[in-house]
Short mmCIF file of C-alpha atoms in Angstrom, two decimals:
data_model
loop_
_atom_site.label_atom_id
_atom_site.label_comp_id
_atom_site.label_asym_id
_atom_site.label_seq_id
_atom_site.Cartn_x
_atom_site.Cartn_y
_atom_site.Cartn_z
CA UNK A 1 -5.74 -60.54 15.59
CA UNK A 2 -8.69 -62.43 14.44
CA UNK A 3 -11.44 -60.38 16.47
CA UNK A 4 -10.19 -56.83 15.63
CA UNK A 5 -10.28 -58.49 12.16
CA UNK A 6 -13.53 -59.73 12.52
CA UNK A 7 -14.42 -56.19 13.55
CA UNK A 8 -13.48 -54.19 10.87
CA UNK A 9 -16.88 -54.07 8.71
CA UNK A 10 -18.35 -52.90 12.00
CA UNK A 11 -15.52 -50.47 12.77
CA UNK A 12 -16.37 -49.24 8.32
CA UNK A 13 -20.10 -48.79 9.20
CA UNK A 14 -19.49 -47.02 12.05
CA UNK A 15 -17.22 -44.84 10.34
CA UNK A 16 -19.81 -44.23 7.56
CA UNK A 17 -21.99 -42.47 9.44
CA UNK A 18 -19.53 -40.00 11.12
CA UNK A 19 -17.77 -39.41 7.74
CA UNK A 20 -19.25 -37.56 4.45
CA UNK A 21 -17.51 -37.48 1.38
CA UNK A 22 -16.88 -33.79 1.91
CA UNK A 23 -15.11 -34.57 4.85
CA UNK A 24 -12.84 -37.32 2.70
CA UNK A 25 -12.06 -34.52 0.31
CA UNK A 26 -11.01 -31.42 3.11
CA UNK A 27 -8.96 -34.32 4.52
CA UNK A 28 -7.46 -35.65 1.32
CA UNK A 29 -7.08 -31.58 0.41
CA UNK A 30 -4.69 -31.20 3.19
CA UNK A 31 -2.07 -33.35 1.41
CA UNK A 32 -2.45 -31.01 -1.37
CA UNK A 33 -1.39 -28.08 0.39
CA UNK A 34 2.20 -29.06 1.58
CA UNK A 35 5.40 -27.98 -0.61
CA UNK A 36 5.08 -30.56 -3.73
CA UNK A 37 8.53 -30.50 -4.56
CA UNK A 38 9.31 -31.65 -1.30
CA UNK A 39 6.30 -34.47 -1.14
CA UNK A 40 6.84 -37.63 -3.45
CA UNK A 41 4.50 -40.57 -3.59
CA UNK A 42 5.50 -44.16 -2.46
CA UNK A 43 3.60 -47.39 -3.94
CA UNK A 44 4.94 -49.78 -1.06
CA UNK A 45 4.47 -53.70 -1.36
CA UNK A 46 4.62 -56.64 0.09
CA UNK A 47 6.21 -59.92 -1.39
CA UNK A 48 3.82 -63.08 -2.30
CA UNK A 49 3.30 -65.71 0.18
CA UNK A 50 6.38 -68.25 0.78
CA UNK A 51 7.36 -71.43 2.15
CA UNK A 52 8.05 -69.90 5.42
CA UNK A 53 4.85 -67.73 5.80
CA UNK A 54 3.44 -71.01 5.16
CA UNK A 55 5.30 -72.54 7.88
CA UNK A 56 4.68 -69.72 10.15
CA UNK A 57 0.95 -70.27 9.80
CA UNK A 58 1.50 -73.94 11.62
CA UNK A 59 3.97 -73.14 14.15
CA UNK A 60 4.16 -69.82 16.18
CA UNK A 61 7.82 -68.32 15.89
CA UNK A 62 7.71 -66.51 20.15
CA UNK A 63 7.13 -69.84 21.68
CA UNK A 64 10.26 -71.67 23.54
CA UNK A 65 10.37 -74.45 21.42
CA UNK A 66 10.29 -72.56 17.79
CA UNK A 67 12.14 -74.54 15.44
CA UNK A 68 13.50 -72.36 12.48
CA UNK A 69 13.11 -74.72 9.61
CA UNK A 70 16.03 -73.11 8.05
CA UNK A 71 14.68 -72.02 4.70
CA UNK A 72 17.40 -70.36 3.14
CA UNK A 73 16.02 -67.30 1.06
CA UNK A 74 12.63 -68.37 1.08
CA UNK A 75 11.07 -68.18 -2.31
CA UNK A 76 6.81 -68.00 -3.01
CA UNK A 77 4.68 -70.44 -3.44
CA UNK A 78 1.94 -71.88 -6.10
CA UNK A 79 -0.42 -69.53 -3.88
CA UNK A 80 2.18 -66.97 -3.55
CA UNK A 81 2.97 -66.92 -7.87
CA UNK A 82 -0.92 -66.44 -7.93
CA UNK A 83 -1.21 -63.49 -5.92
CA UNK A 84 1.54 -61.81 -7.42
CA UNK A 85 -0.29 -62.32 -10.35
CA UNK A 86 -3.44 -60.78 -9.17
CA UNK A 87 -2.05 -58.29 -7.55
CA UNK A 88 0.04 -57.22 -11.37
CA UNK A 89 -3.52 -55.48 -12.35
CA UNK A 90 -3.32 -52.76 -9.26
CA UNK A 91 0.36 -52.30 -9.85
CA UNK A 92 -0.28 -51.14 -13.23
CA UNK A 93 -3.13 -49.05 -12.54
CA UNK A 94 -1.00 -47.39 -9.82
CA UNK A 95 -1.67 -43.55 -10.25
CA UNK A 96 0.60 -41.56 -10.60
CA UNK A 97 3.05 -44.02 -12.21
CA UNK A 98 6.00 -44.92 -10.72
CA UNK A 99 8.94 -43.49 -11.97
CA UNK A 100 11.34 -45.85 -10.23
CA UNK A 101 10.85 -49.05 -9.31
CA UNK A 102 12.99 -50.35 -5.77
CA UNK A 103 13.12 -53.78 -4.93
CA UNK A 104 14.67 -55.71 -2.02
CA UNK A 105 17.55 -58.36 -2.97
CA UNK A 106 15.97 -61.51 -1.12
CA UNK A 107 14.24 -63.69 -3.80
CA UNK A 108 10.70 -63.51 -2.54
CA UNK A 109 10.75 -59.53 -3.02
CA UNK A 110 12.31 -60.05 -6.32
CA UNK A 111 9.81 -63.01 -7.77
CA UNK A 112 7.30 -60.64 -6.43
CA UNK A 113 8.49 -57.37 -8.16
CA UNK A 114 8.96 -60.18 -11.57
CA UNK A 115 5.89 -60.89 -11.49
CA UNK A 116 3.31 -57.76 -10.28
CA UNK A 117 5.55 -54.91 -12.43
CA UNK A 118 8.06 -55.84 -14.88
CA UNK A 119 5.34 -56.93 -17.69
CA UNK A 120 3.75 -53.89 -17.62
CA UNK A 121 6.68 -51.36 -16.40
CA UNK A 122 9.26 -50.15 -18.40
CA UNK A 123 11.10 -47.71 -16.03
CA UNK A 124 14.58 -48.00 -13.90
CA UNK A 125 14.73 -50.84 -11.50
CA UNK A 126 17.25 -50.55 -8.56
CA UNK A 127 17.87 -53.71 -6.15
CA UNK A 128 18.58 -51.96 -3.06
CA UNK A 129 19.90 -53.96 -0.20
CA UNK A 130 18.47 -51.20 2.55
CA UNK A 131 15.10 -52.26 1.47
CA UNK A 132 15.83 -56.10 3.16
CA UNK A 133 14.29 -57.90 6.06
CA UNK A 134 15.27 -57.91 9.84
CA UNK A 135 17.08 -61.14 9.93
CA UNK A 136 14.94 -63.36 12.09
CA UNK A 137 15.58 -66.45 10.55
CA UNK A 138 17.30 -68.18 8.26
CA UNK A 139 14.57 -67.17 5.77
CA UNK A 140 16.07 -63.40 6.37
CA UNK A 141 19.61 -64.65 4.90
CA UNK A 142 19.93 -63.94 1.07
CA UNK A 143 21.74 -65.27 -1.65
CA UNK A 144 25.16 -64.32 -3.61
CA UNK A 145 24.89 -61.88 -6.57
CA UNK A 146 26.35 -64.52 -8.56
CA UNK A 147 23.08 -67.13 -7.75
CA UNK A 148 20.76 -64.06 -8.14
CA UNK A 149 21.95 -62.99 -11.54
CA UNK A 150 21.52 -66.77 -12.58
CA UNK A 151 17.88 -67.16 -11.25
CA UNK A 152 16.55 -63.79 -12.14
CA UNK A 153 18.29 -63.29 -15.78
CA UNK A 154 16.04 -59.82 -17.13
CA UNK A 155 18.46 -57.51 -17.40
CA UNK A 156 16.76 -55.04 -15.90
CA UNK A 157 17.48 -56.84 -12.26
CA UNK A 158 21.44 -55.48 -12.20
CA UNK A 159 23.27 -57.37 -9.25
CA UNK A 160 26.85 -55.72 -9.77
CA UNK A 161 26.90 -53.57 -6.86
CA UNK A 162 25.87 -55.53 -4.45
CA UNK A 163 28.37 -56.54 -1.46
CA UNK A 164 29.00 -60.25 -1.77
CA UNK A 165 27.21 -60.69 1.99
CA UNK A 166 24.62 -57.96 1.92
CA UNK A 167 22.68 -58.90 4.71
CA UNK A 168 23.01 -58.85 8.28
CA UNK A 169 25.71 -61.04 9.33
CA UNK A 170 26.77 -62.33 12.74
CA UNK A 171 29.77 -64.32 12.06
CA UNK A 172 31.84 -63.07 9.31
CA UNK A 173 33.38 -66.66 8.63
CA UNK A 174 30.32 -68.10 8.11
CA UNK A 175 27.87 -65.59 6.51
CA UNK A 176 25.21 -68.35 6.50
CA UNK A 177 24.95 -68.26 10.29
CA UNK A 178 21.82 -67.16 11.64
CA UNK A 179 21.30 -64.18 14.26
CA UNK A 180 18.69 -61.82 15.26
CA UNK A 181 19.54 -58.71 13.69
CA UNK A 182 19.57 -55.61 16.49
CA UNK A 183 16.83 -53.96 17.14
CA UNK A 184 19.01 -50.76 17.02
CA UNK A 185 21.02 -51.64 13.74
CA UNK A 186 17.30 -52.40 11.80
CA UNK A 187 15.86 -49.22 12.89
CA UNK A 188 19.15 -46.77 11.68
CA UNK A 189 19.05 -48.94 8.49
CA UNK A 190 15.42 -48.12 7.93
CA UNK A 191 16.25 -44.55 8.31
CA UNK A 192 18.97 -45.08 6.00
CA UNK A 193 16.30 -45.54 3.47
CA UNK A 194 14.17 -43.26 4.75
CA UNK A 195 16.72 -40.65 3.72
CA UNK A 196 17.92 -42.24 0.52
CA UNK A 197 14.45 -41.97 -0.96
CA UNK A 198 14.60 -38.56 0.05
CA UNK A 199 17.57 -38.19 -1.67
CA UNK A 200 16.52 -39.62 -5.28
CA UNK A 201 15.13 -37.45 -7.72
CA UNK A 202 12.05 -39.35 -8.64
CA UNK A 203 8.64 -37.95 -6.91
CA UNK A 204 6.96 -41.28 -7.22
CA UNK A 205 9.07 -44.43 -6.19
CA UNK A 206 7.23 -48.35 -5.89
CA UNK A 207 9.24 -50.25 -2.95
CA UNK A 208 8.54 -53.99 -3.40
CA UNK A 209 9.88 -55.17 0.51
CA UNK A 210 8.58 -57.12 3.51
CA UNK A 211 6.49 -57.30 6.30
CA UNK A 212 9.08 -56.26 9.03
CA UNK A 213 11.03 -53.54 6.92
CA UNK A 214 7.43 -52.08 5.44
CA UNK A 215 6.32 -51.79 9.12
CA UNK A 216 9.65 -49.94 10.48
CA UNK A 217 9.49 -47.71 7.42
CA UNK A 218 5.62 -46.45 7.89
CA UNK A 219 5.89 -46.56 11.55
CA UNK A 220 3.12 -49.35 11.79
CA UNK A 221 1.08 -49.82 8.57
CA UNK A 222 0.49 -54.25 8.98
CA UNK A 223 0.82 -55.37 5.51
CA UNK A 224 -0.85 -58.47 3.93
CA UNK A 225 1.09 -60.65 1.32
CA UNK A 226 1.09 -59.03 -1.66
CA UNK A 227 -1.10 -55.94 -0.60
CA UNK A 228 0.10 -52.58 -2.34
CA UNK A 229 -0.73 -49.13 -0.39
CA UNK A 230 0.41 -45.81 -1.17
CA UNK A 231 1.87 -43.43 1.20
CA UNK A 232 2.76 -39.33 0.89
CA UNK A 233 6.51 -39.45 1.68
CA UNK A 234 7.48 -35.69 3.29
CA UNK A 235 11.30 -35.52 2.21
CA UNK A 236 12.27 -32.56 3.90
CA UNK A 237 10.27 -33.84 7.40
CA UNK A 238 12.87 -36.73 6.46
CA UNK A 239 15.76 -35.06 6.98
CA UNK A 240 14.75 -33.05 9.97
CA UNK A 241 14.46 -36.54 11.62
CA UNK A 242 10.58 -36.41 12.12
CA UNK A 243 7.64 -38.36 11.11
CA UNK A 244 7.36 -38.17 7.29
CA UNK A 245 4.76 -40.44 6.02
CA UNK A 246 1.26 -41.05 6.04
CA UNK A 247 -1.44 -43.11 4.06
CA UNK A 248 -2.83 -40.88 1.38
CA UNK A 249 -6.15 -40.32 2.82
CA UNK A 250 -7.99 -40.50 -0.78
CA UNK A 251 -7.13 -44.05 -0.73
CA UNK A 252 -7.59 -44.77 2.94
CA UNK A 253 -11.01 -42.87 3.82
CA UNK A 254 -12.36 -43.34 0.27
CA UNK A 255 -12.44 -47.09 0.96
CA UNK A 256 -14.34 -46.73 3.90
CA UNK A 257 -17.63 -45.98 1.40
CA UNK A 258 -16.71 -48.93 -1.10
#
C-alpha cells in the first residue's frame, strides 16, 4: 500500500500528458447523455477516525494472533472530531445539494454525519441500518435505539424504527457476541441498498457509511477517513442487477490537473 501510494504523483504526471482538458470534458459529457431521471447523484462518506482504526494502525487484524480489543461501537477520536470538522466545509459545498441525507446507525457514522452536515443541512435525515459495517469485530456491533437516542439527542436523528438488534447477529441470546458476518449475507445486504436508493425519490442522496460497506457498494472505490467522493448512481442498471455506479469523471479526471 505504501509504494503504489508513494506512486501516485508519478502515476498524475503521467496522466497529464496523455490527458487534455477536452478529453476530461467528452469523458465527463458521457454522463450527461444517459436517461436523467433514471441517474441520481450519491455524495458517499466515510466516518472520522476511531479508537479502533487507531488500534488497527498498531496491530494487523489477518495475523494468527489478532487480538480484537473489543471496542464496542467504536466512537472517533480527538483526531477523528477534527477531521469531521474539516471535512464539514466540502460537505456543504457539495454540488448539487443533497436532498437526503442517509446515515449508518453505528456511532462513528453518526458523530461523523453530526458533525460534517447537520450545521449546515437542513434536509431529511434517515438512519438506515443497510448502510452498516460487515461485522468483523466487536467494533462492527452497535448499540440499542434506546442508548442512541440518549447520546445523539437532535431530533433530526429518529431511532424509532430501528429493530432492537439491527446488526448482524450470531447468537440470538447474546446479541453482543461477536462473529464474522458472511461474506454472502454482506454482499445481498449491500444490494439491498443498492436497490433501496434506487427506490427513493430523491436524485441526489449523501450516504455517511464505512470503509467495508462503501467498498461493497462502489465495487472497489478505497476510502480514507473522512474522505467524501461522489458517484453517478444508474437506478435502472440497479435493478437489472448490473454495474450501476461510477466516479463522476468531472471530479475524478479534473483532479488529475490540480
Amino acid at each position: 500500500m505504501q509504494i503504489a501510494r508513494r506512486s501516485r504523483p508519478v502515476a498524475r504526471q503521467a496522466l497529464r500528458g496523455m490527458l487534455s482538458r477536452r478529453t476530461i470534458k467528452l469523458f465527463a459529457s458521457q454522463e450527461e447523455k444517459q436517461p436523467q431521471e433514471a441517474v441520481k447523484i450519491l455524495h458517499l462518506m466515510r466516518h472520522g477516525i476511531t479508537e479502533m482504526n487507531e488500534y488497527l494502525a498498531l496491530h494487523r487484524y489477518d495475523v494468527d494472533d489478532f487480538k480484537d480489543p473489543m471496542m464496542y461501537d467504536t466512537v472517533l477520536t480527538i483526531k477523528g472530531k477534527a477531521g469531521a470538522q474539516a471535512a464539514a466545509q466540502a460537505a456543504k459545498r457539495l454540488s448539487p445539494k443533497p436532498e437526503l441525507l442517509v446515515v449508518s446507525p453505528l456511532s462513528r457514522a453518526l458523530q461523523t454525519a453530526q458533525i460534517a452536515f447537520l450545521p449546515h443541512y437542513d434536509g431529511p435525515v434517515l438512519v438506515e441500518p443497510l448502510a452498516r459495517e460487515r461485522v468483523w469485530h466487536a467494533s462492527d456491533i452497535g448499540s440499542s435505539r434506546e442508548h442512541l437516542a440518549r447520546t445523539f439527542p437532535d431530533a433530526r436523528f429518529q431511532f424509532d424504527a430501528l429493530p432492537e438488534v439491527w446488526w448482524h447477529c450470531v447468537n440470538p441470546t447474546n446479541p453482543l457476541e461477536v462473529g464474522l458476518e458472511p461474506e454472502d449475507a454482506f454482499k445481498a445486504r449491500v444490494q439491498a441498498l443498492r436497490l433501496w436508493l434506487a427506490e427513493r425519490p430523491e436524485q441526489c442522496i449523501a450516504v455517511v457509511a464505512h470503509w467495508g460497506l462503501l467498498y461493497e457498494l462502489t465495487g472497489g472505490a478505497d476510502f480514507e477517513n473522512c474522505q467524501i467522493r461522489t458517484f453517478t448512481f444508474d437506478s435502472e442498471r440497479v435493478a437489472a442487477g448490473k454495474p450501476a455506479i461510477r466516479e463522476r469523471a468531472s471530479n475524478l479526471l479534473a483532479s488529475l490537473f490540480r
